[in-house]
Amino acid sequence: MVISAKRGEFEAGFEADGQTREHIQLAKSLGIQKLIIAINKMDEPTVKWGKERYTEIQNALSPFIKGCGFDLDKDISWVPISGLNGDNLKDPIGKNVCSWYNGKSLMEILDGLELPFRDPNGPIRIPILDKMKDRGVVIFGKIEQGTVR
């Protein structure tokens, strides 16, 4: 999940009907077990890689994420990034840019994730990705669990 660190943008996404809340809830309802929260635009002039803004966003999101059923210690990874400059995406960020962050880059976090067990004998779960009408309704999805016979 990508969150903007820019003042006003994070707040707009996290207000009562914001997309940030909706996407966290959707992730949980689709059975997603782990979230990587990339806090983007850390290079923005009002943020300037400030630990205060990073912590402010973490503190605002954490109670909601926990309330959705995620374990903050086991299921959530936080990473500050700059998509515009590519900072902390592939290679870890330099101390000259962000002295307080000691974690892994986004790609290192993604590469280190363990794939969840998918029970072929469990109930069928197919999130619907798209639909079309052609001699009836045709749906498209990906089998996340279970088996079709």
XYZ file of C-alpha atoms in Angstrom:
149
model
C 0.000 0.000 0.000
C 1.413 3.401 -0.961
C 0.629 6.366 1.282
C 1.546 9.964 0.504
C 3.572 11.783 3.154
C 2.701 15.150 1.613
C 0.725 17.359 3.979
C -2.956 17.236 3.099
C -2.719 14.210 0.805
C -2.365 11.652 3.598
C -5.130 13.349 5.567
C -7.505 13.371 2.545
C -6.960 9.644 2.001
C -7.488 8.775 5.641
C -10.602 10.835 6.393
C -13.901 9.051 7.084
C -14.541 8.034 3.462
C -10.933 8.043 2.261
C -9.447 5.395 -0.005
C -6.734 4.482 2.501
C -9.304 3.151 4.968
C -11.207 1.383 2.211
C -8.098 -0.300 0.793
C -6.971 -1.584 4.185
C -10.421 -3.079 4.783
C -10.520 -4.576 1.280
C -7.089 -6.118 1.756
C -8.213 -7.823 4.948
C -11.523 -8.991 3.474
C -9.675 -10.510 0.476
C -7.540 -12.564 2.834
C -4.326 -10.584 2.505
C -2.219 -11.486 5.524
C 0.663 -9.001 5.266
C 0.792 -5.309 4.392
C 3.796 -3.302 3.344
C 3.054 0.357 3.840
C 5.316 2.473 1.650
C 5.214 6.069 2.788
C 5.926 7.911 -0.453
C 6.918 11.509 -1.230
C 9.294 11.619 1.714
C 11.463 13.929 -0.424
C 8.653 16.489 -0.742
C 9.711 19.982 0.455
C 7.254 20.045 3.392
C 8.457 16.613 4.575
C 12.213 16.551 3.768
C 12.644 12.951 4.971
C 11.431 14.004 8.428
C 11.055 11.235 10.971
C 8.309 13.269 12.653
C 6.004 13.027 9.610
C 6.776 9.326 9.146
C 5.935 8.654 12.806
C 2.820 10.845 12.611
C 1.481 8.722 9.735
C 2.355 5.469 11.511
C 0.589 6.634 14.682
C -2.515 7.698 12.739
C -2.793 4.463 10.733
C -1.843 1.913 13.392
C -5.089 1.875 15.448
C -7.200 1.530 12.293
C -4.971 -1.232 10.879
C -5.117 -3.086 14.192
C -8.896 -2.655 14.282
C -9.130 -4.329 10.860
C -7.479 -7.444 12.306
C -3.832 -7.062 11.329
C -1.095 -7.675 13.912
C 1.078 -4.556 13.846
C 4.236 -6.433 14.847
C 3.887 -9.503 12.613
C 1.795 -8.399 9.630
C 2.878 -4.822 8.879
C 6.115 -3.488 7.388
C 6.729 0.258 7.084
C 9.151 1.774 4.590
C 9.815 5.421 3.657
C 10.356 5.968 -0.085
C 10.587 8.539 -2.829
C 9.059 7.169 -6.002
C 10.094 10.261 -7.945
C 13.791 9.834 -7.144
C 13.726 6.054 -6.638
C 15.065 6.433 -3.089
C 14.743 3.288 -0.954
C 12.974 1.340 -3.690
C 15.667 -1.047 -4.917
C 18.706 -0.063 -2.887
C 18.678 0.950 0.791
C 18.610 4.687 1.315
C 21.863 6.444 2.156
C 22.417 7.970 5.577
C 23.149 11.287 3.851
C 19.499 11.352 2.645
C 17.703 9.743 5.604
C 19.827 9.290 8.710
C 17.141 7.788 10.967
C 15.912 4.841 8.833
C 17.859 1.607 9.334
C 15.472 -0.834 7.650
C 15.423 -2.579 4.287
C 14.436 -1.119 0.922
C 10.980 -1.817 -0.508
C 12.284 -4.513 -2.881
C 14.249 -6.201 -0.086
C 11.067 -6.335 2.008
C 9.064 -7.742 -0.915
C 11.739 -10.338 -1.698
C 11.750 -11.469 1.939
C 8.013 -12.149 2.204
C 6.985 -15.753 2.672
C 4.165 -16.926 0.441
C 1.050 -17.829 2.431
C -0.248 -21.393 2.458
C -3.150 -21.868 0.056
C -5.334 -24.773 1.055
C -6.443 -26.666 -2.084
C -9.048 -28.497 0.024
C -10.435 -25.345 1.646
C -13.550 -23.493 0.542
C -13.269 -21.880 -2.878
C -12.301 -18.203 -2.832
C -12.185 -16.306 -6.111
C -12.040 -12.506 -5.884
C -13.766 -11.196 -9.008
C -11.490 -8.970 -11.052
C -13.731 -8.157 -14.019
C -16.913 -9.123 -15.835
C -18.369 -8.943 -19.323
C -21.570 -9.886 -21.117
C -21.205 -12.405 -23.910
C -23.976 -14.986 -24.128
C -24.599 -14.354 -20.452
C -22.354 -12.934 -17.797
C -18.712 -14.011 -17.766
C -16.586 -13.233 -14.722
C -12.813 -13.165 -14.358
C -10.952 -13.880 -11.159
C -8.050 -15.657 -9.581
C -8.468 -18.724 -7.401
C -6.960 -17.808 -4.055
C -8.004 -20.957 -2.234
C -9.792 -24.205 -2.968
C -10.123 -26.303 -6.086
C -12.601 -26.269 -8.962
C -13.564 -29.672 -10.362
